[in-house]
Amino acid sequence: MTGTTTPYGAGAAPAPGSGHAVSPRVIGLVLALVAALYVVAPAMNAAVAPLVHTDLGVTAEDSAVAQIAGACLAIGVLAATGRAGDLKGRRAVLSGSLAVLCLGSAALAASFDPATYVLGRIVVAAALAAVFVSCLAFMTTVSMPGRIRRIMGGWLAAMSAGFVLAVNLAPHAAALTGWRITAALMAAAAGAALLLVRRLLPEAGPLTPEALPDTVRVVAQVLCAVSLAAALQLAPLWGWQDLRVGALLTAAVLACAAARVRALRRAPERRAEQVPGAVWTGALVAGLALGFTQVVLTMAVPTLVSAVGFAGWITALVLSAFGVGGAAACLLIRHRNVSPLAGASLGLPLSALGLALLHALVDHASHALVGGFAVVTLIGFGTMLAAAPQMARFLAAVPRPHLGVNAALLPVAILVGTAAAQALPYTSALGPMPLPTEARELLWVGTIVVAVAALALGRPVVALVVAAASVLQYVMVDADTSQPMSVIVALGVGAAAGAVAWSRREQTERLTRTRETASALQCAVLHPIPPRLGGLRLAGLYRPATAGTAIGGDFLEALDTPYGTRVLIGDVRGKGLQAVQTVTDLLGCFRSRAHETEDLGEVAASLDRQVRRAALARGDEELFATALLLQHSGASQDLHVVNCGHLAPLEVGPARTRELDIPAVLPLGFGLLDAAGAVRPHRISLDPGATLLTHTDGLSEARNSSGEFYPLAERLVSVGRHTPDDLVRHLDDDVRDWTHHLADDIAVIALGPR
C-alpha cells in the first residue's frame, strides 16, 4: 500500500484496511513504543551475558566480535534503511525491519553454540538499527516542520523512560526466565510491534521518490563512519600500532576527504538543497557527545557504586538516573522553545560539571545513593538538553524526499561516539570493569570531551566556564572529600556556572532577535539611500539614539522622480511611538507627492498638511517637524532647496567648508505653507568638486563628556577626500569618538554631482 499521511496537528490518517482515521497521538505512541526496542535490547544483552557464558561457553572475545561487527554493520544498515524508506515508503520498510528483528531474536533464542549466538547478535543489532531509523524518519515525515521540536521532545522522553525501565528490570527478567526465554520475549515484542505497525500506521513516504543529491558523497560518509568505528573499537584489542588499525584510520580519512571534495564541487544552486553546515555539525557533535557520555557512565557508575558496598540493583538504579534526567530535559523541550544555542549553553556545563562531581558523591556510603542518583540525573538532563534541540533542528531542516538517509546521521553519530569511548583502555570490548581510580579517570575524560563539544559548537565562553568550574571542583574535592561542605560548595559552583551560561545565552539570543527585528523595521520605514540617483552621488547615515529601536524621530529619503532627484531630511518633535508614527506618515506622503507634484514648494505644503492632520488626530497641538527638501535636475550644478525650519546645509569642498545661507520658513505643521506662492524654492550652485552635507541636530548637538557640542565644521577640515561616501564614513566614526552617549538621533545625507 502506498500513500501519504496527514501531518501532525492537521488531521488524522486512515488506518490500513479500514476507513477509520488514526489519531496523530496514536501514531506517535506506536512509533515511540517500537523505537524503545532499540534501548531495551542492549540492557537485555548485558543482563544475559553471564548466563550465555555459562550455558554456551560464549567468551568475552566472542561478545567483542558480536559488539564490534554489529556496530559497524548497523552504521551501513542505518543509511541503507533510511534510503529504502525514502524510496519504498516508511511503513513498508519498518515492517520489514521488525520482521528481521523478530526472526533474528528467535534464532538467538535457538542458538546452540557460540558461533550461532554471535551471528544472531549481529543480525539483531543490524535489525534494531533499521527499526530505529525507520521510526525516526516515520515520525519526522508525519510531522509538520514547525512541530518537530515538540514531537521530538515527547518521543525522546519516551525513549529515555524505556531506558530507565530496561536498566532496572532487565537483570531481574534474565534471572527469572533465563537467556533463551529473554531472547524469545524480544522476538515476541518485535512480532507484536509488527502487528501494531501493520494495523495502525498508514504508509508515509514520498509519492515521487527523488534521486539522492550526491550518491558518491553519501557512500563516502558511510564508509568513513564504518571505518572510524571499526578502528576505534579494534585499536585497544590489536594495539594502535597494528597495521590493520592504521589502514582503517587511513580509509576513514580518505573517505572523509572524498565526501568533502564532493560537497565543495557541487554547483551553488545545488548546495541550497543540502542541510546548512552549522545545523549538520551541531547534530553530529551532539550525537557524538551523547554516545560518548553514555559509555563513560555505563563503565564508571557500576564500579564507583559497587566500591562502597551497594548491591547490583542500586547500581542499576543510579545508572538509570541518566534516563530520568534525559526524560525531564526532553519534556522541558517539548513544552518550551529551547533553542539549540540555549540548550547547549546550559546543558553542556551541567553535564560536564556533573561528570566532574560524580566520583566525589559516591566515595562514601552516607550519600552515595542519593548523591549519585541526583548527579547522574543532572548529567542526563544536561546531555539531552544539549542534544535534543540540535537533533530537532536538524530533522526540521532536512529536505523531505531525502529524510530517511539524512535521519541516519543521528544514530550513526551516537554509534561513533560510543566507539570513541570504547577506544579508551578502561572501556574496550575485552577490557575488565575499571578500578575505582580508573573510573574516576573516565569521568574526567568525559568532562574534557564535553568541553571540546562546547568548543566545536562555537561556544568558547561556555567551554571556559566548564573548564574553570571543573578545575575548581577538582581542587576542592581532591583537597577534602570527607566534608559535606566541599560537596555543597562544588554543587554551588556548578549551579552558578550553569546559571551564568544560561543567562548569557538567553540574553544574547534576545538581543539578536531584537536587532534583527529593528533592522527589518528600519529597512521597511527608512529606505536605504542609494549611492547614485539621477545625476547625483549620495551617501546616507542613520543612527538612532536608543539602542535596539532602529527608528526615532529623524527621517531621510531620496527619490528619482519625473521632475528630477528629490531628497528629504528632517526631524520630528518628540520621541517614542508617536514620533515614529509621524515619521512614517511624512515619508509616505513624500513618496507619493514627490512623483505627482511638479512644484517643490507644493510638496512642502503637502507635508505641512500631513503634520497638521496627524496633530489633530492625536490631540497634540505642539506637534511639528523641521525638514529640508532638495531637488536636482539634469547635469546642472544647481540645486533647488526648500528649508522648513531646518538646519542650513554645509558645502564641503577642497578649499573651504561653509554654511549656505538659505532662507527658512516655519517648520511643518504651523499651517503657513498653503498660501499660493508662499514657498518658493531657493536655488544654490555648488563649487566644483564640492559636496553638500545635510544633517539633523543630533549630529551638531552631540556632546562630549565635558558637555561641549560636536564642532562639525572644524571636524570636517581633517577629511582627506570630500566625496559623499568619505564624508559620511568620517562623520560616523568621528562623532562616536567624540561623544560617550548619543542623546538624540542622527541623520545625514551627503550629495554631489556625478
mmCIF file with all atom_site columns, N, CA, C and O in Angstrom, residues 352-369:
data_model
loop_
_atom_site.group_PDB
_atom_site.id
_atom_site.type_symbol
_atom_site.label_atom_id
_atom_site.label_alt_id
_atom_site.label_comp_id
_atom_site.label_asym_id
_atom_site.label_entity_id
_atom_site.label_seq_id
_atom_site.pdbx_PDB_ins_code
_atom_site.Cartn_x
_atom_site.Cartn_y
_atom_site.Cartn_z
_atom_site.occupancy
_atom_site.B_iso_or_equiv
_atom_site.pdbx_formal_charge
_atom_site.auth_seq_id
_atom_site.auth_comp_id
_atom_site.auth_asym_id
_atom_site.auth_atom_id
_atom_site.pdbx_PDB_model_num
ATOM 1  N N  . ALA A 1 352 ? 29.055 18.413 32.026 1.00 0.00 ? 352 ALA A N  1
ATOM 2  C CA . ALA A 1 352 ? 30.474 18.340 32.368 1.00 0.00 ? 352 ALA A CA 1
ATOM 3  C C  . ALA A 1 352 ? 30.707 18.481 33.868 1.00 0.00 ? 352 ALA A C  1
ATOM 4  O O  . ALA A 1 352 ? 31.518 17.760 34.458 1.00 0.00 ? 352 ALA A O  1
ATOM 5  N N  . LEU A 1 353 ? 29.981 19.401 34.494 1.00 0.00 ? 353 LEU A N  1
ATOM 6  C CA . LEU A 1 353 ? 30.157 19.591 35.927 1.00 0.00 ? 353 LEU A CA 1
ATOM 7  C C  . LEU A 1 353 ? 29.655 18.385 36.707 1.00 0.00 ? 353 LEU A C  1
ATOM 8  O O  . LEU A 1 353 ? 30.219 18.021 37.741 1.00 0.00 ? 353 LEU A O  1
ATOM 9  N N  . GLY A 1 354 ? 28.593 17.754 36.215 1.00 0.00 ? 354 GLY A N  1
ATOM 10 C CA . GLY A 1 354 ? 28.122 16.539 36.862 1.00 0.00 ? 354 GLY A CA 1
ATOM 11 C C  . GLY A 1 354 ? 29.136 15.415 36.768 1.00 0.00 ? 354 GLY A C  1
ATOM 12 O O  . GLY A 1 354 ? 29.371 14.678 37.744 1.00 0.00 ? 354 GLY A O  1
ATOM 13 N N  . LEU A 1 355 ? 29.763 15.261 35.615 1.00 0.00 ? 355 LEU A N  1
ATOM 14 C CA . LEU A 1 355 ? 30.808 14.242 35.463 1.00 0.00 ? 355 LEU A CA 1
ATOM 15 C C  . LEU A 1 355 ? 31.986 14.515 36.395 1.00 0.00 ? 355 LEU A C  1
ATOM 16 O O  . LEU A 1 355 ? 32.567 13.592 36.977 1.00 0.00 ? 355 LEU A O  1
ATOM 17 N N  . ALA A 1 356 ? 32.336 15.795 36.531 1.00 0.00 ? 356 ALA A N  1
ATOM 18 C CA . ALA A 1 356 ? 33.461 16.145 37.397 1.00 0.00 ? 356 ALA A CA 1
ATOM 19 C C  . ALA A 1 356 ? 33.145 15.919 38.866 1.00 0.00 ? 356 ALA A C  1
ATOM 20 O O  . ALA A 1 356 ? 34.033 15.663 39.682 1.00 0.00 ? 356 ALA A O  1
ATOM 21 N N  . LEU A 1 357 ? 31.871 15.975 39.214 1.00 0.00 ? 357 LEU A N  1
ATOM 22 C CA . LEU A 1 357 ? 31.461 15.885 40.613 1.00 0.00 ? 357 LEU A CA 1
ATOM 23 C C  . LEU A 1 357 ? 31.062 14.481 41.031 1.00 0.00 ? 357 LEU A C  1
ATOM 24 O O  . LEU A 1 357 ? 31.059 14.161 42.217 1.00 0.00 ? 357 LEU A O  1
ATOM 25 N N  . LEU A 1 358 ? 30.748 13.615 40.067 1.00 0.00 ? 358 LEU A N  1
ATOM 26 C CA . LEU A 1 358 ? 30.133 12.327 40.376 1.00 0.00 ? 358 LEU A CA 1
ATOM 27 C C  . LEU A 1 358 ? 31.000 11.468 41.285 1.00 0.00 ? 358 LEU A C  1
ATOM 28 O O  . LEU A 1 358 ? 30.502 10.865 42.240 1.00 0.00 ? 358 LEU A O  1
ATOM 29 N N  . HIS A 1 359 ? 32.287 11.389 41.015 1.00 0.00 ? 359 HIS A N  1
ATOM 30 C CA . HIS A 1 359 ? 33.117 10.474 41.790 1.00 0.00 ? 359 HIS A CA 1
ATOM 31 C C  . HIS A 1 359 ? 33.204 10.874 43.257 1.00 0.00 ? 359 HIS A C  1
ATOM 32 O O  . HIS A 1 359 ? 33.378 10.029 44.132 1.00 0.00 ? 359 HIS A O  1
ATOM 33 N N  . ALA A 1 360 ? 33.062 12.153 43.559 1.00 0.00 ? 360 ALA A N  1
ATOM 34 C CA . ALA A 1 360 ? 33.128 12.595 44.952 1.00 0.00 ? 360 ALA A CA 1
ATOM 35 C C  . ALA A 1 360 ? 31.882 12.186 45.719 1.00 0.00 ? 360 ALA A C  1
ATOM 36 O O  . ALA A 1 360 ? 31.947 11.837 46.898 1.00 0.00 ? 360 ALA A O  1
ATOM 37 N N  . LEU A 1 361 ? 30.731 12.182 45.057 1.00 0.00 ? 361 LEU A N  1
ATOM 38 C CA . LEU A 1 361 ? 29.482 11.909 45.749 1.00 0.00 ? 361 LEU A CA 1
ATOM 39 C C  . LEU A 1 361 ? 29.267 10.429 46.033 1.00 0.00 ? 361 LEU A C  1
ATOM 40 O O  . LEU A 1 361 ? 28.446 10.081 46.865 1.00 0.00 ? 361 LEU A O  1
ATOM 41 N N  . VAL A 1 362 ? 29.973 9.555  45.348 1.00 0.00 ? 362 VAL A N  1
ATOM 42 C CA . VAL A 1 362 ? 29.807 8.128  45.617 1.00 0.00 ? 362 VAL A CA 1
ATOM 43 C C  . VAL A 1 362 ? 31.019 7.545  46.336 1.00 0.00 ? 362 VAL A C  1
ATOM 44 O O  . VAL A 1 362 ? 31.179 6.330  46.404 1.00 0.00 ? 362 VAL A O  1
ATOM 45 N N  . ASP A 1 363 ? 31.861 8.397  46.886 1.00 0.00 ? 363 ASP A N  1
ATOM 46 C CA . ASP A 1 363 ? 33.017 7.907  47.633 1.00 0.00 ? 363 ASP A CA 1
ATOM 47 C C  . ASP A 1 363 ? 32.613 7.335  48.991 1.00 0.00 ? 363 ASP A C  1
ATOM 48 O O  . ASP A 1 363 ? 33.330 6.529  49.565 1.00 0.00 ? 363 ASP A O  1
ATOM 49 N N  . HIS A 1 364 ? 31.482 7.785  49.525 1.00 0.00 ? 364 HIS A N  1
ATOM 50 C CA . HIS A 1 364 ? 31.095 7.391  50.876 1.00 0.00 ? 364 HIS A CA 1
ATOM 51 C C  . HIS A 1 364 ? 29.648 6.928  50.863 1.00 0.00 ? 364 HIS A C  1
ATOM 52 O O  . HIS A 1 364 ? 28.789 7.544  50.244 1.00 0.00 ? 364 HIS A O  1
ATOM 53 N N  . ALA A 1 365 ? 29.406 5.849  51.566 1.00 0.00 ? 365 ALA A N  1
ATOM 54 C CA . ALA A 1 365 ? 28.083 5.243  51.557 1.00 0.00 ? 365 ALA A CA 1
ATOM 55 C C  . ALA A 1 365 ? 27.014 6.175  52.104 1.00 0.00 ? 365 ALA A C  1
ATOM 56 O O  . ALA A 1 365 ? 25.836 6.017  51.806 1.00 0.00 ? 365 ALA A O  1
ATOM 57 N N  . SER A 1 366 ? 27.396 7.152  52.911 1.00 0.00 ? 366 SER A N  1
ATOM 58 C CA . SER A 1 366 ? 26.398 8.024  53.538 1.00 0.00 ? 366 SER A CA 1
ATOM 59 C C  . SER A 1 366 ? 25.589 8.803  52.527 1.00 0.00 ? 366 SER A C  1
ATOM 60 O O  . SER A 1 366 ? 24.427 9.128  52.773 1.00 0.00 ? 366 SER A O  1
ATOM 61 N N  . HIS A 1 367 ? 26.174 9.128  51.397 1.00 0.00 ? 367 HIS A N  1
ATOM 62 C CA . HIS A 1 367 ? 25.422 9.876  50.401 1.00 0.00 ? 367 HIS A CA 1
ATOM 63 C C  . HIS A 1 367 ? 25.618 9.318  48.995 1.00 0.00 ? 367 HIS A C  1
ATOM 64 O O  . HIS A 1 367 ? 25.373 10.005 48.024 1.00 0.00 ? 367 HIS A O  1
ATOM 65 N N  . ALA A 1 368 ? 26.065 8.069  48.887 1.00 0.00 ? 368 ALA A N  1
ATOM 66 C CA . ALA A 1 368 ? 26.323 7.512  47.560 1.00 0.00 ? 368 ALA A CA 1
ATOM 67 C C  . ALA A 1 368 ? 25.046 7.358  46.758 1.00 0.00 ? 368 ALA A C  1
ATOM 68 O O  . ALA A 1 368 ? 24.993 7.706  45.572 1.00 0.00 ? 368 ALA A O  1
ATOM 69 N N  . LEU A 1 369 ? 23.984 6.833  47.359 1.00 0.00 ? 369 LEU A N  1
ATOM 70 C CA . LEU A 1 369 ? 22.760 6.568  46.613 1.00 0.00 ? 369 LEU A CA 1
ATOM 71 C C  . LEU A 1 369 ? 22.070 7.860  46.204 1.00 0.00 ? 369 LEU A C  1
ATOM 72 O O  . LEU A 1 369 ? 21.819 8.108  45.016 1.00 0.00 ? 369 LEU A O  1
#
